[in-house]
Short mmCIF file of C-alpha atoms in Angstrom, two decimals:
data_model
loop_
_atom_site.label_atom_id
_atom_site.label_comp_id
_atom_site.label_asym_id
_atom_site.label_seq_id
_atom_site.Cartn_x
_atom_site.Cartn_y
_atom_site.Cartn_z
CA MET A 1395 -35.74 -93.98 47.62
CA GLY A 1396 -33.36 -91.76 49.64
CA ASN A 1397 -34.22 -89.45 52.45
CA PRO A 1398 -37.82 -88.21 51.87
CA ALA A 1399 -36.86 -84.74 53.08
CA GLU A 1400 -34.49 -84.39 50.15
CA VAL A 1401 -37.45 -84.65 47.78
CA TYR A 1402 -39.34 -81.94 49.67
CA PHE A 1403 -36.42 -79.51 49.55
CA GLN A 1404 -35.96 -80.30 45.87
CA VAL A 1405 -39.62 -79.54 45.12
CA LEU A 1406 -39.41 -76.20 46.96
CA ASN A 1407 -36.05 -75.47 45.31
CA ILE A 1408 -34.30 -74.66 48.59
CA ALA A 1409 -31.23 -75.92 50.48
CA LYS A 1410 -31.51 -78.78 52.98
CA ASP A 1411 -30.45 -76.54 55.87
CA SER A 1412 -33.13 -73.91 55.15
CA SER A 1413 -34.79 -72.28 58.14
CA PRO A 1414 -38.58 -72.45 58.71
CA GLN A 1415 -38.84 -68.85 57.54
CA GLU A 1416 -37.02 -69.70 54.29
CA ILE A 1417 -39.24 -72.74 53.75
CA ARG A 1418 -42.36 -70.67 54.30
CA SER A 1419 -41.12 -67.90 51.96
CA ALA A 1420 -40.31 -70.39 49.18
CA TYR A 1421 -43.71 -72.04 49.57
CA ARG A 1422 -45.61 -68.75 49.32
CA ALA A 1423 -43.69 -67.68 46.22
CA LEU A 1424 -44.21 -71.00 44.42
CA VAL A 1425 -47.93 -71.40 45.15
CA LYS A 1426 -48.48 -67.86 43.93
CA LYS A 1427 -46.58 -68.60 40.72
CA TRP A 1428 -48.15 -72.00 40.00
CA HIS A 1429 -51.74 -71.44 41.12
CA PRO A 1430 -53.87 -73.12 38.39
CA ASP A 1431 -56.23 -70.13 38.14
CA LYS A 1432 -53.34 -67.98 36.85
CA HIS A 1433 -52.60 -70.24 33.88
CA PRO A 1434 -54.38 -70.67 30.55
CA PRO A 1435 -56.10 -74.00 29.73
CA SER A 1436 -53.13 -75.15 27.66
CA SER A 1437 -50.72 -75.12 30.64
CA ARG A 1438 -53.19 -75.67 33.49
CA PRO A 1439 -52.55 -79.46 33.92
CA GLU A 1440 -48.85 -78.77 34.42
CA ALA A 1441 -49.63 -75.99 36.90
CA GLU A 1442 -52.01 -78.24 38.87
CA ALA A 1443 -49.36 -80.95 39.17
CA LYS A 1444 -46.73 -78.49 40.38
CA PHE A 1445 -49.18 -76.83 42.79
CA LYS A 1446 -50.01 -80.22 44.31
CA ALA A 1447 -46.36 -81.17 44.71
CA ILE A 1448 -45.56 -77.83 46.36
CA SER A 1449 -48.41 -78.21 48.88
CA GLN A 1450 -47.44 -81.80 49.78
CA ALA A 1451 -43.78 -80.88 50.22
CA TYR A 1452 -44.54 -77.91 52.45
CA GLU A 1453 -46.96 -79.91 54.61
CA ALA A 1454 -44.40 -82.68 55.12
CA LEU A 1455 -41.56 -80.28 55.98
CA ASN A 1456 -43.86 -78.38 58.32
CA ASP A 1457 -44.71 -81.63 60.15
CA GLN A 1458 -41.00 -82.39 60.50
CA GLN A 1459 -40.37 -78.94 61.97
CA GLU A 1460 -43.14 -79.53 64.54
CA ASN A 1461 -41.66 -82.91 65.48
CA ARG A 1462 -38.23 -81.32 65.99
CA SER A 1463 -39.81 -78.68 68.22
CA MET A 1464 -41.43 -81.40 70.38
CA VAL A 1465 -38.15 -83.31 70.72
CA GLY A 1466 -36.34 -80.09 71.58
CA ALA A 1467 -38.87 -79.34 74.30
CA ILE A 1468 -38.29 -82.80 75.87
CA ASN A 1469 -34.50 -82.44 75.75
CA ASP A 1470 -34.73 -79.04 77.42
CA ARG A 1471 -36.11 -80.55 80.61
CA PRO A 1472 -33.99 -80.07 83.79
CA GLY A 1473 -31.39 -82.79 83.90
CA GLY A 1474 -30.79 -82.95 80.19
CA GLY A 1475 -33.62 -85.24 79.04
CA VAL A 1476 -36.07 -87.85 80.27
CA GLU A 1477 -35.50 -89.38 83.67
CA PRO A 1478 -33.23 -92.46 83.37
CA ARG A 1479 -34.69 -95.77 84.40
CA HIS A 1480 -32.93 -99.01 85.38
CA ARG A 1481 -33.34 -102.08 83.22
CA SER A 1482 -34.83 -103.88 86.20
CA GLN A 1483 -37.59 -101.26 86.41
CA ASP A 1484 -38.49 -101.75 82.73
CA LEU A 1485 -38.65 -105.49 83.18
CA GLN A 1486 -40.82 -105.21 86.27
CA LYS A 1487 -43.33 -102.77 84.81
CA PRO A 1488 -45.71 -104.15 82.18
CA ARG A 1489 -46.47 -102.05 79.08
CA CYS A 1490 -49.68 -100.12 79.33
CA ALA A 1491 -52.18 -99.44 76.58
CA GLY A 1492 -51.03 -95.84 76.38
CA ASN A 1493 -47.53 -96.86 75.33
CA SER A 1494 -48.90 -99.13 72.59
CA ALA A 1495 -51.11 -96.34 71.28
CA ARG A 1496 -48.14 -93.96 71.21
CA GLU A 1497 -46.03 -96.47 69.30
CA PHE A 1498 -48.84 -97.07 66.82
CA LYS A 1499 -49.22 -93.32 66.29
CA ASP A 1500 -45.48 -92.96 65.63
CA GLU A 1501 -45.54 -95.84 63.15
CA TYR A 1502 -48.58 -94.36 61.40
CA ARG A 1503 -46.91 -90.97 61.16
CA SER A 1504 -43.76 -92.54 59.68
CA ALA A 1505 -45.82 -94.52 57.16
CA LYS A 1506 -47.78 -91.40 56.22
CA ALA A 1507 -44.57 -89.42 55.76
CA GLY A 1508 -43.19 -92.15 53.49
CA ALA A 1509 -46.37 -92.23 51.42
CA VAL A 1510 -46.44 -88.45 51.04
CA ALA A 1511 -42.78 -88.46 50.06
CA GLY A 1512 -43.43 -91.08 47.42
CA ALA A 1513 -46.36 -89.13 45.99
CA ALA A 1514 -44.42 -85.88 46.00
CA ALA A 1515 -41.48 -87.53 44.27
CA ALA A 1516 -43.75 -89.04 41.61
CA VAL A 1517 -45.35 -85.68 40.89
CA ALA A 1518 -42.05 -83.84 41.10
CA ARG A 1519 -40.33 -85.97 38.49
CA PRO A 1520 -42.42 -84.80 35.49
CA ALA A 1521 -43.67 -81.50 36.87
CA PHE A 1522 -40.49 -80.17 38.45
CA SER A 1523 -37.89 -81.22 35.95
CA SER A 1524 -36.59 -77.65 36.29
CA PHE A 1525 -35.26 -78.49 39.77
CA SER A 1526 -33.15 -81.33 38.41
CA GLY A 1527 -31.44 -79.16 35.85
CA THR A 1528 -33.86 -79.16 32.88
CA VAL A 1529 -35.54 -75.75 32.83
CA LYS A 1530 -38.57 -75.25 30.60
CA THR A 1531 -38.18 -71.88 28.99
CA LYS A 1532 -40.84 -69.81 27.25
CA PRO A 1533 -40.04 -68.67 23.69
CA PRO A 1534 -40.42 -64.99 22.78
CA PRO A 1535 -44.03 -63.91 22.16
CA VAL A 1536 -45.48 -63.90 18.67
CA GLU A 1537 -46.58 -60.33 17.88
CA ARG A 1538 -49.23 -59.43 15.32
CA LYS A 1539 -50.77 -56.10 14.30
CA LEU A 1540 -54.38 -55.30 15.05
CA GLU A 1541 -55.55 -52.42 12.87
CA CYS A 1542 -58.27 -50.16 14.25
CA THR A 1543 -59.97 -47.09 12.81
CA LEU A 1544 -60.09 -43.85 14.78
CA GLU A 1545 -63.83 -44.40 15.16
CA GLU A 1546 -63.21 -47.80 16.81
CA LEU A 1547 -60.56 -46.36 19.12
CA CYS A 1548 -62.86 -43.46 20.02
CA ARG A 1549 -66.05 -45.42 20.67
CA GLY A 1550 -64.60 -48.81 21.65
CA CYS A 1551 -65.60 -52.10 20.04
CA ASN A 1552 -65.19 -55.88 20.05
CA LYS A 1553 -62.94 -57.26 17.34
CA GLU A 1554 -62.85 -60.97 16.53
CA ILE A 1555 -59.42 -62.08 15.40
CA LYS A 1556 -58.31 -65.31 13.75
CA PHE A 1557 -54.73 -66.52 13.64
CA ARG A 1558 -52.75 -69.72 13.13
CA ARG A 1559 -50.15 -71.18 15.44
CA ASN A 1560 -47.99 -74.30 15.85
CA VAL A 1561 -49.27 -76.87 18.36
CA ILE A 1562 -47.85 -80.23 19.46
CA THR A 1563 -50.19 -83.23 19.17
CA ASN A 1564 -50.34 -86.17 21.58
CA LYS A 1565 -48.04 -88.05 19.20
CA GLY A 1566 -45.44 -85.30 19.31
CA LEU A 1567 -46.16 -83.93 15.85
CA ILE A 1568 -46.24 -80.17 15.16
CA VAL A 1569 -49.32 -79.06 13.24
CA ARG A 1570 -50.89 -75.71 12.35
CA LYS A 1571 -54.07 -74.84 14.22
CA GLU A 1572 -56.45 -71.92 13.67
CA GLU A 1573 -57.48 -69.99 16.75
CA THR A 1574 -60.21 -67.42 17.28
CA GLN A 1575 -60.11 -64.82 20.02
CA THR A 1576 -62.06 -61.66 20.81
CA VAL A 1577 -60.34 -58.40 21.73
CA ARG A 1578 -62.39 -55.83 23.58
CA VAL A 1579 -61.01 -52.51 22.36
CA LYS A 1580 -61.52 -49.86 25.02
CA PRO A 1581 -62.25 -46.22 24.17
CA GLY A 1582 -59.04 -44.19 24.15
CA TRP A 1583 -56.58 -46.99 23.39
CA LYS A 1584 -53.54 -45.70 21.52
CA LYS A 1585 -51.21 -46.97 18.86
CA GLY A 1586 -48.80 -49.45 20.43
CA THR A 1587 -51.23 -50.79 23.07
CA LYS A 1588 -50.54 -54.51 23.56
CA ILE A 1589 -53.04 -57.28 24.28
CA THR A 1590 -51.53 -60.57 25.48
CA PHE A 1591 -53.09 -64.04 25.31
CA GLU A 1592 -50.94 -66.22 27.58
CA GLY A 1593 -49.93 -69.59 26.17
CA MET A 1594 -51.67 -68.98 22.84
CA GLY A 1595 -48.49 -68.61 20.76
CA ASP A 1596 -46.43 -71.31 19.05
CA GLU A 1597 -45.56 -74.52 20.90
CA ARG A 1598 -42.08 -76.08 20.77
CA PRO A 1599 -40.80 -79.41 22.13
CA GLY A 1600 -39.33 -79.00 25.61
CA CYS A 1601 -40.62 -75.43 25.98
CA LEU A 1602 -43.61 -73.73 27.52
CA PRO A 1603 -46.14 -72.37 25.00
CA ALA A 1604 -45.32 -68.87 23.83
CA ASP A 1605 -47.70 -65.94 24.32
CA ALA A 1606 -49.69 -64.37 21.50
CA VAL A 1607 -49.46 -60.57 21.53
CA PHE A 1608 -51.53 -58.19 19.42
CA VAL A 1609 -50.32 -54.61 18.97
CA ILE A 1610 -52.83 -51.85 18.20
CA SER A 1611 -52.16 -49.84 15.04
CA GLU A 1612 -54.22 -46.88 13.78
CA LYS A 1613 -55.61 -46.72 10.27
CA GLU A 1614 -55.16 -43.40 8.53
CA HIS A 1615 -58.29 -41.23 8.67
CA PRO A 1616 -59.36 -38.99 5.76
CA ILE A 1617 -60.29 -36.03 7.99
CA PHE A 1618 -58.79 -36.35 11.48
CA LYS A 1619 -55.26 -36.97 12.68
CA ARG A 1620 -54.54 -38.05 16.22
CA LYS A 1621 -51.87 -36.43 18.37
CA GLY A 1622 -51.91 -37.95 21.83
CA ASN A 1623 -55.40 -37.30 23.19
CA GLU A 1624 -56.08 -34.47 20.74
CA LEU A 1625 -57.64 -34.62 17.29
CA VAL A 1626 -56.41 -32.31 14.56
CA MET A 1627 -58.49 -31.37 11.51
CA LYS A 1628 -57.19 -29.30 8.60
CA VAL A 1629 -59.71 -27.22 6.63
CA GLU A 1630 -59.18 -25.27 3.43
CA VAL A 1631 -60.84 -21.82 3.28
CA PRO A 1632 -61.12 -19.67 0.13
CA LEU A 1633 -59.53 -16.24 0.57
CA VAL A 1634 -62.80 -14.37 0.05
CA ASN A 1635 -64.50 -16.45 2.77
CA ALA A 1636 -61.56 -15.97 5.12
CA LEU A 1637 -62.04 -12.20 4.76
CA THR A 1638 -65.82 -11.87 4.60
CA GLY A 1639 -67.10 -14.71 6.79
CA TRP A 1640 -67.62 -18.45 6.51
CA PHE A 1641 -69.75 -21.36 7.73
CA PHE A 1642 -69.09 -25.10 7.52
CA SER A 1643 -70.19 -28.32 9.23
CA PHE A 1644 -68.68 -31.77 9.76
CA ARG A 1645 -69.22 -35.02 11.71
CA LEU A 1646 -67.21 -36.03 14.76
CA LEU A 1647 -65.84 -39.55 15.27
CA THR A 1648 -68.83 -40.29 17.48
CA GLY A 1649 -71.17 -39.56 14.54
CA GLU A 1650 -72.42 -36.30 16.03
CA LYS A 1651 -72.77 -33.36 13.63
CA MET A 1652 -70.99 -30.11 14.49
CA SER A 1653 -71.06 -26.66 12.85
CA CYS A 1654 -68.59 -23.76 12.92
CA SER A 1655 -69.46 -20.18 12.00
CA PHE A 1656 -67.08 -17.27 11.30
CA GLN A 1657 -69.12 -14.07 10.87
CA ASP A 1658 -67.30 -11.44 12.91
CA GLU A 1659 -63.71 -12.64 12.62
CA ILE A 1660 -61.11 -12.95 9.90
CA ILE A 1661 -59.40 -16.27 9.28
CA TYR A 1662 -55.74 -15.42 8.85
CA PRO A 1663 -52.76 -17.71 8.09
CA GLY A 1664 -51.94 -19.82 11.15
CA TYR A 1665 -55.38 -19.30 12.68
CA GLU A 1666 -56.70 -22.19 14.83
CA ARG A 1667 -59.93 -22.89 16.64
CA VAL A 1668 -59.92 -25.25 19.64
CA ILE A 1669 -63.10 -27.09 20.65
CA GLU A 1670 -62.65 -28.45 24.14
CA GLY A 1671 -63.75 -31.98 25.01
CA GLN A 1672 -64.22 -33.17 21.43
CA GLY A 1673 -60.95 -35.05 21.04
CA MET A 1674 -60.12 -38.65 21.96
CA PRO A 1675 -61.28 -40.16 25.26
CA LEU A 1676 -58.70 -40.96 27.91
CA ALA A 1677 -58.50 -44.72 28.44
CA HIS A 1678 -57.81 -44.46 32.19
CA ASP A 1679 -60.00 -41.43 32.98
CA LYS A 1680 -63.62 -42.23 32.28
CA GLY A 1681 -65.59 -39.29 30.94
CA VAL A 1682 -62.50 -37.19 30.18
CA ARG A 1683 -61.67 -36.29 26.58
CA GLY A 1684 -58.97 -34.34 24.78
CA ASP A 1685 -59.60 -31.33 22.53
CA LEU A 1686 -60.34 -30.94 18.84
CA ARG A 1687 -57.96 -28.53 17.11
CA ILE A 1688 -59.09 -27.10 13.75
CA LYS A 1689 -56.32 -25.65 11.57
CA PHE A 1690 -57.17 -23.49 8.57
CA HIS A 1691 -55.35 -23.31 5.28
CA ILE A 1692 -56.24 -20.24 3.23
CA VAL A 1693 -56.53 -20.89 -0.50
CA PHE A 1694 -55.38 -17.90 -2.56
CA PRO A 1695 -56.60 -17.37 -6.12
CA THR A 1696 -54.14 -18.15 -8.91
CA GLN A 1697 -55.13 -15.01 -10.89
CA LEU A 1698 -57.25 -11.84 -10.61
CA SER A 1699 -59.01 -9.68 -13.19
CA ASP A 1700 -58.22 -5.97 -13.54
CA GLU A 1701 -61.50 -5.12 -11.88
CA GLN A 1702 -60.73 -7.36 -8.91
CA LEU A 1703 -57.25 -5.88 -8.54
CA SER A 1704 -58.67 -2.35 -8.53
CA GLY A 1705 -61.23 -3.32 -5.89
CA ILE A 1706 -58.56 -4.83 -3.64
CA LYS A 1707 -56.38 -1.74 -3.96
CA GLU A 1708 -59.27 0.53 -3.01
CA LEU A 1709 -60.01 -1.71 -0.06
CA LEU A 1710 -56.39 -1.58 1.12
CA LYS A 1711 -56.36 2.22 0.84
CA ASP A 1712 -59.32 2.43 3.21
CA THR A 1713 -57.80 0.05 5.75
CA ASN A 1714 -54.20 1.28 5.49
CA PRO A 1715 -54.12 5.13 5.04
CA SER A 1716 -50.98 6.50 3.46
CA ARG A 1717 -48.30 7.71 5.79
CA CYS A 1718 -47.24 11.35 5.86
#
């Protein structure tokens, strides 16, 4: 095996002449990326191996930096180093126990460094193939639609979803596997909201597992139509009721019954009534809701009798007196 330090720099993906600050920065970025808790069960063994290799490499390089600092401190003594001694002095003075202990400590540290380097290299070979030129890429995510009713998007719900994906067996074969996941739909989610399950997409040889992404889509509602955080409801009103007064009731998406009365007002073309706080909830503002906007379509009769025509004319004479 070559210089153990080369393995450490390779694991941290940095140059051999990197400064302590650069080593520390690379270490922090890699442990954050490969922390096992941030990976799904399917890729956690790989993350654990890489995390272990990163920690061992940083510890070894940190020890080397400390040793260099100690040597530098000795060389900085006045006179340019340790005090020179004559050969005759060395021969006359017997070795003391302290010197033997120091030599044993140095040998132990060298042996430990070699063992750590060997372990780091063994882990780095399979786990950090990306540093030797073979980069494991992640395929594009597999997107699927998740249809929800307006009631589900208004109230929130749990939806159990089943899907099939390609997985690689221990023998290297690609088989289809059925998966089951639960999506917690939050009140106020909109069309296009994406839910990602990391590593739960298709697996390919030499690649990281793809992600499985589910995209919220809204089912068409027979009464309400969503526009942002507002709900719009269109109601047909007979002409006679638009002129003389009207009353109707309906149920909101929450199941609550609501009534509207028009006794002292005329419903004219383009008329709207806005009911505040009865629209869709805001996903990021708890307790806040949009408005309900009721639009009226006046239904005119297709024909009138002579008596009805006469009555309307008399009515119009009373409301619109002739001009002079």
